[in-house]
Short mmCIF file of C-alpha atoms in Angstrom, two decimals:
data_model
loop_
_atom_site.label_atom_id
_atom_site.label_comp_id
_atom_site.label_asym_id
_atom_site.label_seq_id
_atom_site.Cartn_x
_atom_site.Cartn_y
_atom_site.Cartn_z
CA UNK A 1 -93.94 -9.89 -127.63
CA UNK A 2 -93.30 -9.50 -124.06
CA UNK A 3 -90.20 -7.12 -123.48
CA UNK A 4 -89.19 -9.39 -120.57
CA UNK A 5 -89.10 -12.63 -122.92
CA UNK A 6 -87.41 -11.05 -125.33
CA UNK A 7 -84.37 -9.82 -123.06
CA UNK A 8 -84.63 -13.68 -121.89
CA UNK A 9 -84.17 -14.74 -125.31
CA UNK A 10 -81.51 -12.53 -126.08
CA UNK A 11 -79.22 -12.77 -122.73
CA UNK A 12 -79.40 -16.70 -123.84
CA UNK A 13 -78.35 -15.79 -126.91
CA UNK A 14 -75.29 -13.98 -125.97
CA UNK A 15 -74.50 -16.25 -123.30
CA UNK A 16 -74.32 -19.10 -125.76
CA UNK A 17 -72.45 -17.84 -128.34
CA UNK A 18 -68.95 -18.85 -129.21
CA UNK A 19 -66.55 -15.67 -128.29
CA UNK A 20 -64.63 -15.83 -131.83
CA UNK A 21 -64.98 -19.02 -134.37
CA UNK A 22 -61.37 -19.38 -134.16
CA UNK A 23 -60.80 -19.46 -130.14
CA UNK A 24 -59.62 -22.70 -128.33
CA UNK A 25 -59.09 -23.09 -124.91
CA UNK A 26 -56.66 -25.62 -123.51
CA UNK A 27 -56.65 -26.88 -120.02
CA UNK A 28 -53.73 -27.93 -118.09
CA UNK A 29 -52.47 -28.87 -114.60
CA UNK A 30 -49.40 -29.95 -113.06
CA UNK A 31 -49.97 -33.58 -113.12
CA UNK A 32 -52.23 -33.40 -116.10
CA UNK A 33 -52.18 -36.02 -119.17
CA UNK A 34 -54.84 -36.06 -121.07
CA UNK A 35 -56.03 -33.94 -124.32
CA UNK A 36 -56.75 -30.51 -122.69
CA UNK A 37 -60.01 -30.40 -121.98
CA UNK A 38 -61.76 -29.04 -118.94
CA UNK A 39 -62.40 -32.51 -117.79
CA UNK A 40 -59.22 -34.25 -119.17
CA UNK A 41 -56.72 -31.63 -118.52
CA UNK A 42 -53.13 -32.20 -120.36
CA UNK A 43 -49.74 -31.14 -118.86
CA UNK A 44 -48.14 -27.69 -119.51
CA UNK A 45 -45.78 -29.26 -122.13
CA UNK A 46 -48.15 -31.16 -124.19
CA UNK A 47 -50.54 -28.25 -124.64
CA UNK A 48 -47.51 -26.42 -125.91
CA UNK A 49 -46.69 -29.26 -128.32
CA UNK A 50 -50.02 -29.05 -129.79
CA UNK A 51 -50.04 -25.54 -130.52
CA UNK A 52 -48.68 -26.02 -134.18
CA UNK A 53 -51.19 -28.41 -135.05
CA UNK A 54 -53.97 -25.99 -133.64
CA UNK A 55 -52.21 -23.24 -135.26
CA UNK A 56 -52.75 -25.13 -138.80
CA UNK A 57 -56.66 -25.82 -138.00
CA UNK A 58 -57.58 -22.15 -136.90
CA UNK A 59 -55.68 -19.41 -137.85
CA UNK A 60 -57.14 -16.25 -136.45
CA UNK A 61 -58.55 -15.60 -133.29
CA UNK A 62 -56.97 -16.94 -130.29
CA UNK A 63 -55.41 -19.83 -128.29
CA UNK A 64 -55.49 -19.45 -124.46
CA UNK A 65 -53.84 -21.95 -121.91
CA UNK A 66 -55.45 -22.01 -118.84
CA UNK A 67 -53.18 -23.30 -115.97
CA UNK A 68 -54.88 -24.69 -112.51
CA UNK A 69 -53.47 -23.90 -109.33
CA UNK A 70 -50.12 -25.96 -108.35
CA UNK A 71 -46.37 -26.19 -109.68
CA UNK A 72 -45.51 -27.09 -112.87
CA UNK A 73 -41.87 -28.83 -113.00
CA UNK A 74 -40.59 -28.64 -115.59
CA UNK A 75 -37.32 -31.16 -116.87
CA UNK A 76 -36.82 -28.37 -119.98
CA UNK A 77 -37.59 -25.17 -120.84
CA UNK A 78 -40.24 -24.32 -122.72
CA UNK A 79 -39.90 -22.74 -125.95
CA UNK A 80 -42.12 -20.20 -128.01
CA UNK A 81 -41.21 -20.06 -131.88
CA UNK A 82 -42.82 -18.96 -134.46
CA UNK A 83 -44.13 -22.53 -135.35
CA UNK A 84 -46.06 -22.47 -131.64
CA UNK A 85 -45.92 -18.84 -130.93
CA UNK A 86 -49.04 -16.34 -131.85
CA UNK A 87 -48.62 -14.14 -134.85
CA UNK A 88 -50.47 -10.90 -135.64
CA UNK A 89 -53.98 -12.39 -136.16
CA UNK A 90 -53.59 -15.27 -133.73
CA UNK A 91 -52.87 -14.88 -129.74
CA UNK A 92 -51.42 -17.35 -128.26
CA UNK A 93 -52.55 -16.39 -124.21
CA UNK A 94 -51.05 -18.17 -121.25
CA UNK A 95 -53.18 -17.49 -117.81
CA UNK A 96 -53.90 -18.62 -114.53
CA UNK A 97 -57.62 -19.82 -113.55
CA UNK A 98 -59.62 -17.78 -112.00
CA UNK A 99 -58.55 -17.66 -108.24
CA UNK A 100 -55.64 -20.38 -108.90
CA UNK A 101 -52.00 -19.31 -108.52
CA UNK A 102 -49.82 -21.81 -110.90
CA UNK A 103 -45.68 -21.84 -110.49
CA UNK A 104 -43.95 -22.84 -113.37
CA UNK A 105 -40.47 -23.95 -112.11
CA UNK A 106 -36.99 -25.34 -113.08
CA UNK A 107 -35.48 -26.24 -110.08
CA UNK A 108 -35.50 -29.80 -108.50
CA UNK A 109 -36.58 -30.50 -104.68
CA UNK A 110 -33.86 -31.88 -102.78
CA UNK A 111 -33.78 -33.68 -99.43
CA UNK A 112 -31.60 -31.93 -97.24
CA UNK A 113 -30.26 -33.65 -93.98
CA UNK A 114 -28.63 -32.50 -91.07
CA UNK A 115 -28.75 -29.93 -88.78
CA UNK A 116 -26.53 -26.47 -88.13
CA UNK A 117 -24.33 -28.11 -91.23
CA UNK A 118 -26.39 -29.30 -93.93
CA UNK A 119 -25.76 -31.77 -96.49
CA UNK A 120 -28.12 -33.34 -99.84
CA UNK A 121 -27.04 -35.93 -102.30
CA UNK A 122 -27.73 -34.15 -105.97
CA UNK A 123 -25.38 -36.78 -108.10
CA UNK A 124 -28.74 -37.27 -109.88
CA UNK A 125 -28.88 -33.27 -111.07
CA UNK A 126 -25.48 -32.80 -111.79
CA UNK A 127 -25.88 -34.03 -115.51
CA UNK A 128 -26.99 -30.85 -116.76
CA UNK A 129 -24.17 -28.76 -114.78
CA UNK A 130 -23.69 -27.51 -111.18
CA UNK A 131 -26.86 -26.02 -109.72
CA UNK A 132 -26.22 -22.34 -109.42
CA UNK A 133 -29.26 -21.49 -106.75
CA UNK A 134 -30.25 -23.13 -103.86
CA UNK A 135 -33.53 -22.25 -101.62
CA UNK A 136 -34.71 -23.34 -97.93
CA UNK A 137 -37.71 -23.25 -97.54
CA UNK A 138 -38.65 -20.07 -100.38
CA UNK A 139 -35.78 -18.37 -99.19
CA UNK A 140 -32.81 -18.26 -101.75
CA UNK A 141 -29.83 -19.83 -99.47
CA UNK A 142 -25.78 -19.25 -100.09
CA UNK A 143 -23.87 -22.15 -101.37
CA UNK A 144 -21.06 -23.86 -99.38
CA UNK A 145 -18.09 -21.54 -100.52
CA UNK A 146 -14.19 -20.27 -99.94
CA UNK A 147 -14.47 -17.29 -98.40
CA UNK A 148 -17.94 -17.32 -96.81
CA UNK A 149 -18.04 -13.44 -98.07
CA UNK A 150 -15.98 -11.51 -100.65
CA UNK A 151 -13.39 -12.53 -102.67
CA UNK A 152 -9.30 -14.59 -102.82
CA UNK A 153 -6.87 -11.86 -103.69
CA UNK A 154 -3.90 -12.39 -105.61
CA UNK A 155 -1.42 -10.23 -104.11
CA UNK A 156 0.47 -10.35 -107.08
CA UNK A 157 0.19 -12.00 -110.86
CA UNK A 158 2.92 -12.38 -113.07
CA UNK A 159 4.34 -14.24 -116.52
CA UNK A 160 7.48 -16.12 -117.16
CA UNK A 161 9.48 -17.51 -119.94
CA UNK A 162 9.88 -21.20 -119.70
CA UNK A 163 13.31 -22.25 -120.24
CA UNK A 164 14.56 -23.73 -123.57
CA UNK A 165 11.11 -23.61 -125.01
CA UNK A 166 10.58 -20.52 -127.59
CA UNK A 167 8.62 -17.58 -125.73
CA UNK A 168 4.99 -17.10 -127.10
CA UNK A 169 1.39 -16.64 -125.14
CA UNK A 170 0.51 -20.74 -125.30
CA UNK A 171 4.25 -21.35 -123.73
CA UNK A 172 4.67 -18.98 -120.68
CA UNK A 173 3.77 -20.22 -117.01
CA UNK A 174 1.58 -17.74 -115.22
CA UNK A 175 2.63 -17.59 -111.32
CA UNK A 176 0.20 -16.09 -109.08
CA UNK A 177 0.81 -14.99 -105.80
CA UNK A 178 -1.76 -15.47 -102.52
CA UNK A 179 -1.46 -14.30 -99.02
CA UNK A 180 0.10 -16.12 -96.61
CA UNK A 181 -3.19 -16.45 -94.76
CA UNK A 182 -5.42 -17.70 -97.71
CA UNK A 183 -2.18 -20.25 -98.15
CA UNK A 184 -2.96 -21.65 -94.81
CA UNK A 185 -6.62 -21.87 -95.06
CA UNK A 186 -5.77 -23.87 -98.60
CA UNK A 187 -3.16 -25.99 -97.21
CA UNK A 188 -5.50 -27.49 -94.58
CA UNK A 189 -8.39 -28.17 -97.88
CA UNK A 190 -7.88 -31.92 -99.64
CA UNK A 191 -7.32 -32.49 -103.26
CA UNK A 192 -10.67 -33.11 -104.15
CA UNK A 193 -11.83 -30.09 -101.48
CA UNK A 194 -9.01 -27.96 -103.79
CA UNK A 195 -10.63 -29.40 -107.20
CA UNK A 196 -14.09 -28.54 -106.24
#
């Protein structure tokens, strides 16, 4: 047999072969929703809802998510356990597509308006809490605060009795003391400035 037909033969061979019987390869993309496929890729949640299920069918080898390039927003977190995590003869392998560059990200874009003082409505993300990070433009930003830098000082703390009521920890009236400079700045704030 000619040597040249038989590395032919064999390079097809290899080329063709299935890397391990057990690996499956999952596709996703930001605004993916179908099964996970190359052609029909799913979202980044979904494939990590079917890992159980793929865990069940093949047990050994591996299961790699391949992400395509854009951001992935993401309403929850995403959680590994050990009914969708890998175990020791099963890999569980998230990566990025070859030349993409995928962001998987919590945070929420928010229209901001105005200019040297800006301003954004974010009723709408305040049900999970108060947002604790703010960027411009990929550059983490400071939040609108009292002072602008450092601290409010107490320039002195102290405890006293109520009258007529028993003395214990839950009954005493803590009285702290600011300066008179932080007083002003307070004074000129509203109730709902002072509550926020």
């Amino acid at each position: 047999m000619n040597w040249k037909l038989l590395l032919l033969l064999f390079s097809v061979v290899v080329t063709h072969a299935p890397a391990r019987a057990g690996d499956t390869t999952l596709y996703v993309s930001p605004r993916g929703s179908g099964n996970g496929s190359r052609l029909s890729p799913a979202s980044l949640q979904r494939a990590v809802a079917m890992l159980p299920e793929l865990k069940k069918m093949n047990g050994k080898g591996a299961i790699t998510i391949v992400l395509r390039n854009g951001t992935y927003e993401l309403n929850e977190p995403i959680c590994i356990t050990p009914q969708n995590g890998g175990t020791k003869t099963l890999k569980i392998i998230f990566k990025a597509e070859l030349n993409a560059h995928p962001v998987i990200s919590g945070g929420k874009k928010v229209l901001i308006k105005g200019k040297g003082v800006l301003s954004a409505n974010i009723s709408a993300l305040l049900k999970d809490g108060v947002p604790q990070d703010i960027y411009i433009n990929g550059k983490r930003a400071i939040r609108a605060r009292t002072p602008n830098t450092g601290f409010l000082k107490f320039t002195k703390v102290s405890e006293k009795k109520p009258s007529g009521i028993p003395w214990n920890k839950t009954t005493s009236v803590q009285c702290f003391e600011i300066p008179m400079a932080t007083y002003k700045e307070l004074k000129t704030l509203s109730s709902r400035q002072l509550r926020n």
